[in-house]
Short mmCIF file of C-alpha atoms in Angstrom, two decimals:
data_model
loop_
_atom_site.label_atom_id
_atom_site.label_comp_id
_atom_site.label_asym_id
_atom_site.label_seq_id
_atom_site.Cartn_x
_atom_site.Cartn_y
_atom_site.Cartn_z
CA UNK A 1 4.38 4.03 -10.89
CA UNK A 2 4.39 0.29 -10.32
CA UNK A 3 7.17 -0.81 -12.70
CA UNK A 4 10.12 -2.81 -11.42
CA UNK A 5 13.44 -1.28 -12.40
CA UNK A 6 17.07 -2.26 -12.59
CA UNK A 7 18.05 -0.57 -9.34
CA UNK A 8 16.35 -2.88 -6.85
CA UNK A 9 18.79 -3.35 -3.96
CA UNK A 10 20.18 -6.84 -3.46
CA UNK A 11 18.92 -8.44 -0.26
CA UNK A 12 20.97 -10.68 2.04
CA UNK A 13 20.05 -14.35 2.55
CA UNK A 14 17.18 -14.57 5.06
CA UNK A 15 17.52 -16.24 8.49
CA UNK A 16 15.39 -19.22 9.60
CA UNK A 17 11.66 -18.56 9.54
CA UNK A 18 11.95 -15.75 7.00
CA UNK A 19 11.49 -16.38 3.30
CA UNK A 20 12.60 -13.00 1.99
CA UNK A 21 13.99 -9.67 3.21
CA UNK A 22 13.15 -6.75 0.91
CA UNK A 23 15.04 -3.46 0.91
CA UNK A 24 12.69 -0.79 -0.50
CA UNK A 25 13.87 1.50 -3.30
CA UNK A 26 13.29 5.24 -3.57
CA UNK A 27 10.95 6.95 -6.06
CA UNK A 28 9.44 10.42 -6.46
CA UNK A 29 5.64 10.57 -6.44
CA UNK A 30 3.79 13.87 -6.62
CA UNK A 31 6.85 15.83 -5.49
CA UNK A 32 7.52 13.62 -2.47
CA UNK A 33 10.03 10.80 -1.97
CA UNK A 34 8.59 7.36 -1.31
CA UNK A 35 10.24 4.00 -0.63
CA UNK A 36 8.67 1.07 -2.47
CA UNK A 37 8.83 -2.43 -1.00
CA UNK A 38 6.32 -4.15 -3.31
CA UNK A 39 6.53 -5.23 -6.04
CA UNK A 40 10.17 -6.33 -5.82
CA UNK A 41 12.31 -8.87 -7.65
CA UNK A 42 12.37 -11.13 -4.61
CA UNK A 43 8.63 -10.99 -4.05
CA UNK A 44 5.80 -9.34 -5.97
CA UNK A 45 2.83 -10.28 -3.76
CA UNK A 46 2.27 -10.94 -0.06
CA UNK A 47 -1.23 -12.38 0.03
CA UNK A 48 -3.23 -9.92 -2.08
CA UNK A 49 -0.86 -6.99 -1.34
CA UNK A 50 0.83 -6.16 -4.63
CA UNK A 51 2.14 -2.65 -3.96
CA UNK A 52 3.55 -1.01 -0.83
CA UNK A 53 4.93 2.53 -0.63
CA UNK A 54 6.20 4.32 2.45
CA UNK A 55 5.74 8.09 2.05
CA UNK A 56 8.32 9.99 4.07
CA UNK A 57 8.84 10.86 6.82
CA UNK A 58 9.40 14.29 5.34
CA UNK A 59 8.28 17.88 5.40
CA UNK A 60 6.62 20.22 2.93
CA UNK A 61 7.72 23.84 3.20
CA UNK A 62 5.20 26.68 3.36
CA UNK A 63 3.28 26.85 0.10
CA UNK A 64 4.23 23.32 -0.92
CA UNK A 65 2.29 20.07 -0.71
CA UNK A 66 1.53 16.70 -2.23
CA UNK A 67 0.22 16.93 -5.78
CA UNK A 68 -0.67 13.59 -7.33
CA UNK A 69 -2.86 14.60 -10.28
CA UNK A 70 -5.91 12.57 -11.34
CA UNK A 71 -4.94 9.12 -12.58
CA UNK A 72 -6.79 5.83 -13.19
CA UNK A 73 -6.83 2.39 -11.58
CA UNK A 74 -8.38 -0.97 -12.39
CA UNK A 75 -8.32 -4.34 -10.63
CA UNK A 76 -7.23 -3.23 -7.17
CA UNK A 77 -8.08 -1.41 -3.95
CA UNK A 78 -5.87 1.46 -2.81
CA UNK A 79 -5.33 1.61 0.95
CA UNK A 80 -3.99 4.87 2.40
CA UNK A 81 -2.94 5.08 6.05
CA UNK A 82 -1.09 8.00 7.63
CA UNK A 83 1.11 8.42 10.70
CA UNK A 84 1.52 12.19 10.23
CA UNK A 85 0.05 14.84 7.97
CA UNK A 86 -3.11 15.04 5.91
CA UNK A 87 -4.09 14.20 2.30
CA UNK A 88 -7.19 15.29 0.43
CA UNK A 89 -8.57 12.34 -1.56
CA UNK A 90 -10.91 13.03 -4.49
CA UNK A 91 -12.26 10.44 -6.93
CA UNK A 92 -14.56 10.03 -9.92
CA UNK A 93 -17.39 8.82 -7.67
CA UNK A 94 -17.54 12.33 -6.24
CA UNK A 95 -15.76 11.51 -2.98
CA UNK A 96 -13.84 14.37 -1.34
CA UNK A 97 -12.31 13.04 1.87
CA UNK A 98 -9.46 14.36 4.03
CA UNK A 99 -7.27 11.51 5.33
CA UNK A 100 -5.74 12.00 8.77
CA UNK A 101 -3.47 9.83 10.96
CA UNK A 102 -4.97 6.53 12.09
CA UNK A 103 -7.84 6.63 9.59
CA UNK A 104 -8.48 4.09 6.84
CA UNK A 105 -9.03 5.26 3.26
CA UNK A 106 -10.08 2.28 1.09
CA UNK A 107 -10.87 2.88 -2.58
CA UNK A 108 -11.84 -0.08 -4.76
CA UNK A 109 -11.20 0.47 -8.46
CA UNK A 110 -12.95 -2.62 -9.80
CA UNK A 111 -13.53 -2.03 -13.53
CA UNK A 112 -12.21 1.52 -13.30
CA UNK A 113 -11.88 4.64 -11.14
CA UNK A 114 -9.90 7.90 -11.21
CA UNK A 115 -8.59 9.74 -8.16
CA UNK A 116 -6.22 12.47 -7.06
CA UNK A 117 -4.22 12.90 -3.86
CA UNK A 118 -3.22 16.39 -2.88
CA UNK A 119 -2.52 18.65 0.04
CA UNK A 120 -5.57 20.86 0.53
CA UNK A 121 -4.73 24.49 -0.45
CA UNK A 122 -5.97 25.56 2.99
CA UNK A 123 -3.26 23.38 4.58
CA UNK A 124 -0.35 24.98 2.67
CA UNK A 125 -0.05 28.13 4.75
CA UNK A 126 2.70 26.64 6.89
CA UNK A 127 5.27 23.84 6.85
CA UNK A 128 3.74 20.40 7.36
CA UNK A 129 5.10 16.90 7.86
CA UNK A 130 3.96 13.85 5.91
CA UNK A 131 4.47 10.22 6.85
CA UNK A 132 2.37 7.25 5.84
CA UNK A 133 1.78 4.18 3.74
CA UNK A 134 -0.12 3.54 0.55
CA UNK A 135 -0.65 -0.05 -0.46
CA UNK A 136 -2.59 -1.77 -3.22
CA UNK A 137 -4.64 -4.91 -2.69
CA UNK A 138 -5.14 -6.90 -5.89
CA UNK A 139 -8.74 -7.96 -6.47
CA UNK A 140 -9.60 -11.63 -7.04
CA UNK A 141 -10.89 -12.51 -10.51
CA UNK A 142 -14.54 -12.48 -9.44
CA UNK A 143 -14.21 -8.84 -8.28
CA UNK A 144 -12.10 -7.35 -11.08
CA UNK A 145 -15.14 -6.05 -12.98
CA UNK A 146 -17.06 -4.91 -9.90
CA UNK A 147 -18.39 -1.37 -9.69
CA UNK A 148 -15.89 1.08 -8.17
CA UNK A 149 -16.45 1.96 -4.53
CA UNK A 150 -15.04 4.13 -1.76
CA UNK A 151 -15.00 3.67 2.03
CA UNK A 152 -13.47 5.75 4.79
CA UNK A 153 -13.28 4.74 8.47
CA UNK A 154 -12.29 6.98 11.36
CA UNK A 155 -9.50 5.81 13.66
CA UNK A 156 -11.92 5.12 16.52
CA UNK A 157 -13.92 2.75 14.29
CA UNK A 158 -10.94 0.41 13.82
CA UNK A 159 -10.25 -2.36 16.40
CA UNK A 160 -7.52 -1.40 18.84
CA UNK A 161 -5.68 -3.32 21.57
CA UNK A 162 -3.20 -2.13 24.20
CA UNK A 163 -1.63 -5.04 26.08
CA UNK A 164 1.80 -6.17 27.30
CA UNK A 165 3.67 -3.35 25.58
CA UNK A 166 1.85 -3.76 22.25
CA UNK A 167 -0.47 -1.04 20.94
CA UNK A 168 -2.07 -2.31 17.75
CA UNK A 169 -4.77 -1.06 15.39
CA UNK A 170 -6.26 -3.53 12.90
CA UNK A 171 -6.62 -1.49 9.72
CA UNK A 172 -8.35 -4.11 7.58
CA UNK A 173 -9.28 -7.80 7.49
CA UNK A 174 -9.03 -10.25 10.37
CA UNK A 175 -6.25 -11.22 12.78
CA UNK A 176 -5.42 -11.74 16.47
CA UNK A 177 -9.12 -12.37 17.15
CA UNK A 178 -10.09 -8.96 15.74
CA UNK A 179 -12.07 -7.95 12.66
CA UNK A 180 -11.99 -4.55 10.95
CA UNK A 181 -15.17 -2.99 9.52
CA UNK A 182 -14.08 -2.38 5.92
CA UNK A 183 -15.48 -4.82 3.33
CA UNK A 184 -12.71 -6.79 1.59
CA UNK A 185 -12.81 -9.08 -1.45
CA UNK A 186 -10.44 -11.80 -0.20
CA UNK A 187 -9.07 -12.99 3.17
CA UNK A 188 -6.38 -10.63 4.44
CA UNK A 189 -4.97 -8.77 7.45
CA UNK A 190 -3.38 -5.34 7.76
CA UNK A 191 -2.30 -3.87 11.11
CA UNK A 192 -0.34 -0.97 12.60
CA UNK A 193 1.57 -2.06 15.72
CA UNK A 194 3.70 0.02 18.09
CA UNK A 195 5.88 -2.12 20.37
CA UNK A 196 7.59 -1.02 23.57
CA UNK A 197 11.25 -2.09 23.99
CA UNK A 198 11.39 -5.89 24.30
CA UNK A 199 7.66 -6.38 23.63
CA UNK A 200 6.68 -9.44 21.59
CA UNK A 201 3.97 -9.75 18.95
CA UNK A 202 3.10 -13.16 17.45
CA UNK A 203 2.23 -13.38 13.77
CA UNK A 204 -1.48 -14.04 13.22
CA UNK A 205 -2.70 -17.57 12.59
CA UNK A 206 -4.98 -18.57 9.75
CA UNK A 207 -3.29 -16.69 6.89
CA UNK A 208 -1.24 -18.35 4.17
CA UNK A 209 1.15 -15.46 3.58
CA UNK A 210 2.43 -12.99 6.16
CA UNK A 211 4.80 -10.04 6.08
CA UNK A 212 5.94 -7.12 8.24
CA UNK A 213 7.39 -3.75 7.26
CA UNK A 214 9.63 -2.17 9.92
CA UNK A 215 8.63 1.49 9.94
CA UNK A 216 10.61 2.70 12.97
CA UNK A 217 13.05 1.22 15.47
CA UNK A 218 14.26 -2.34 15.11
CA UNK A 219 12.95 -5.86 15.64
CA UNK A 220 14.33 -9.31 16.28
CA UNK A 221 13.15 -12.49 14.56
CA UNK A 222 14.87 -15.85 15.08
CA UNK A 223 17.91 -14.20 16.74
CA UNK A 224 18.38 -11.78 13.82
CA UNK A 225 17.90 -8.01 14.12
CA UNK A 226 16.25 -5.94 11.42
CA UNK A 227 16.39 -2.15 11.32
CA UNK A 228 13.74 0.22 10.00
CA UNK A 229 13.24 0.21 6.25
CA UNK A 230 13.01 -3.57 5.78
CA UNK A 231 10.07 -5.69 4.73
CA UNK A 232 10.15 -9.24 6.06
CA UNK A 233 8.20 -12.02 4.37
CA UNK A 234 7.76 -15.05 6.62
CA UNK A 235 7.69 -18.72 5.78
CA UNK A 236 4.21 -20.18 5.55
CA UNK A 237 2.97 -22.00 8.63
CA UNK A 238 5.87 -21.13 10.96
CA UNK A 239 4.83 -20.04 14.45
CA UNK A 240 6.90 -16.89 14.89
CA UNK A 241 6.90 -13.79 17.06
CA UNK A 242 8.47 -10.39 16.48
CA UNK A 243 10.39 -8.78 19.36
CA UNK A 244 11.02 -5.05 19.54
CA UNK A 245 14.57 -3.79 19.90
CA UNK A 246 15.93 -1.61 22.73
CA UNK A 247 14.29 1.56 21.33
CA UNK A 248 10.97 -0.11 20.56
CA UNK A 249 9.49 -0.46 17.08
CA UNK A 250 6.61 0.39 14.79
CA UNK A 251 5.44 -2.18 12.23
CA UNK A 252 2.90 -2.57 9.48
CA UNK A 253 1.86 -6.23 9.33
CA UNK A 254 0.17 -7.53 6.21
CA UNK A 255 -0.81 -10.65 4.30
CA UNK A 256 -3.61 -13.02 3.50
CA UNK A 257 -4.67 -15.72 1.08
CA UNK A 258 -2.56 -16.56 -1.96
CA UNK A 259 -3.96 -14.83 -5.05
CA UNK A 260 -5.96 -16.88 -7.56
CA UNK A 261 -3.25 -16.75 -10.20
CA UNK A 262 -0.61 -14.24 -11.32
CA UNK A 263 -1.34 -10.57 -11.85
CA UNK A 264 -0.07 -8.18 -14.50
CA UNK A 265 0.93 -4.62 -13.57
CA UNK A 266 1.31 -1.69 -15.92
CA UNK A 267 1.59 1.80 -14.45
CA UNK A 268 -1.48 2.10 -12.14
CA UNK A 269 -3.34 -0.90 -13.54
CA UNK A 270 -3.54 -4.43 -12.12
CA UNK A 271 -5.30 -7.28 -13.94
CA UNK A 272 -5.39 -11.05 -14.31
CA UNK A 273 -4.78 -10.75 -18.08
CA UNK A 274 -2.75 -8.57 -20.42
CA UNK A 275 -5.89 -7.91 -22.45
CA UNK A 276 -7.50 -6.08 -19.51
CA UNK A 277 -4.41 -3.90 -19.19
CA UNK A 278 -4.36 -3.04 -22.88
CA UNK A 279 -8.02 -2.04 -22.77
CA UNK A 280 -7.44 0.16 -19.70
CA UNK A 281 -4.47 1.86 -21.39
CA UNK A 282 -6.54 2.55 -24.51
CA UNK A 283 -9.47 3.83 -22.43
CA UNK A 284 -7.27 6.28 -20.51
CA UNK A 285 -5.59 7.60 -23.67
CA UNK A 286 -9.00 8.03 -25.31
CA UNK A 287 -10.49 9.87 -22.33
CA UNK A 288 -13.11 7.21 -21.59
CA UNK A 289 -12.52 7.18 -17.80
CA UNK A 290 -14.73 9.41 -15.66
CA UNK A 291 -13.47 12.79 -14.43
CA UNK A 292 -12.77 13.72 -10.79
CA UNK A 293 -15.30 16.36 -9.68
CA UNK A 294 -13.46 19.35 -8.29
CA UNK A 295 -10.15 18.30 -9.92
CA UNK A 296 -10.94 18.19 -13.65
CA UNK A 297 -8.26 20.55 -14.97
CA UNK A 298 -5.23 18.22 -14.72
CA UNK A 299 -4.42 14.56 -15.25
CA UNK A 300 -1.40 12.27 -15.54
CA UNK A 301 -0.86 11.10 -19.14
CA UNK A 302 -0.26 7.43 -19.82
CA UNK A 303 3.54 7.00 -19.56
CA UNK A 304 5.18 5.66 -22.69
CA UNK A 305 7.77 2.91 -22.54
CA UNK A 306 6.53 1.35 -19.31
CA UNK A 307 7.12 -2.37 -18.93
CA UNK A 308 4.28 -4.73 -18.01
CA UNK A 309 5.23 -6.83 -14.98
CA UNK A 310 3.91 -10.32 -14.34
CA UNK A 311 3.51 -10.67 -10.59
CA UNK A 312 3.77 -14.29 -9.50
CA UNK A 313 1.83 -15.65 -6.55
CA UNK A 314 4.94 -17.49 -5.36
CA UNK A 315 8.60 -16.47 -5.62
CA UNK A 316 10.79 -17.85 -8.36
#
């Protein structure tokens, strides 16, 4: 699910102040189309963010729904954030948590966890829309073998500002003088911002790497316009602001400290060494991961022929 392929779109040269412009590529996950911005050829990490999928917007017909069967993770935290719809998260810790728009679902794999993501059967009695983001945050070396953990925060528990045409919720980390309640393993920021037409939002100070994914509308940076479906990675240290286009814009802003060395990705595993990946692959094939209570009947087999990707902390 995390493998780079040969169909990554070519991106145009970036304007001043922007290091990279990423055009996400389409994949099918659990019967639903997603657009993956990270990892990409141009950039594999933005701070600790090593994976970024936009789910939808789309609609499930009556009787249909998301069905991502139980699968394992190591070495990362999954971060699920919805704009529309609902997902039922279950994991091997025994968590069973509906995820609704504006809420934060933060699952830390550490040395190993299994989870599933489905539409609750009770929600399949009518057509439903789905729109959201799932990202992965790579864990620093000191946290890779930590015990798995799960945290969920309601929308009203997350810092929110509404000022000068900017409505912004800080999902995780620190930025713009705000701090979110979820415990993180390395310095980072992650925010959902809705901008009125012409509104300006400065990038946060104090973070080495910064990016923005244009979810809806368009934005201007350094006299260049970017439409929805682009991830912008900004040059380190530049004081920049993002300006919404004539229809306004919605952005996911993300970044943080440079990772403490490269990371290796294979399927749903992230690790600082190939040996950790090989052990996780063997453990999943041998059935040594824990089961998901309430969702024990199915699982996703280890895909054969997947390529291990080395994600660099800097481009090139």
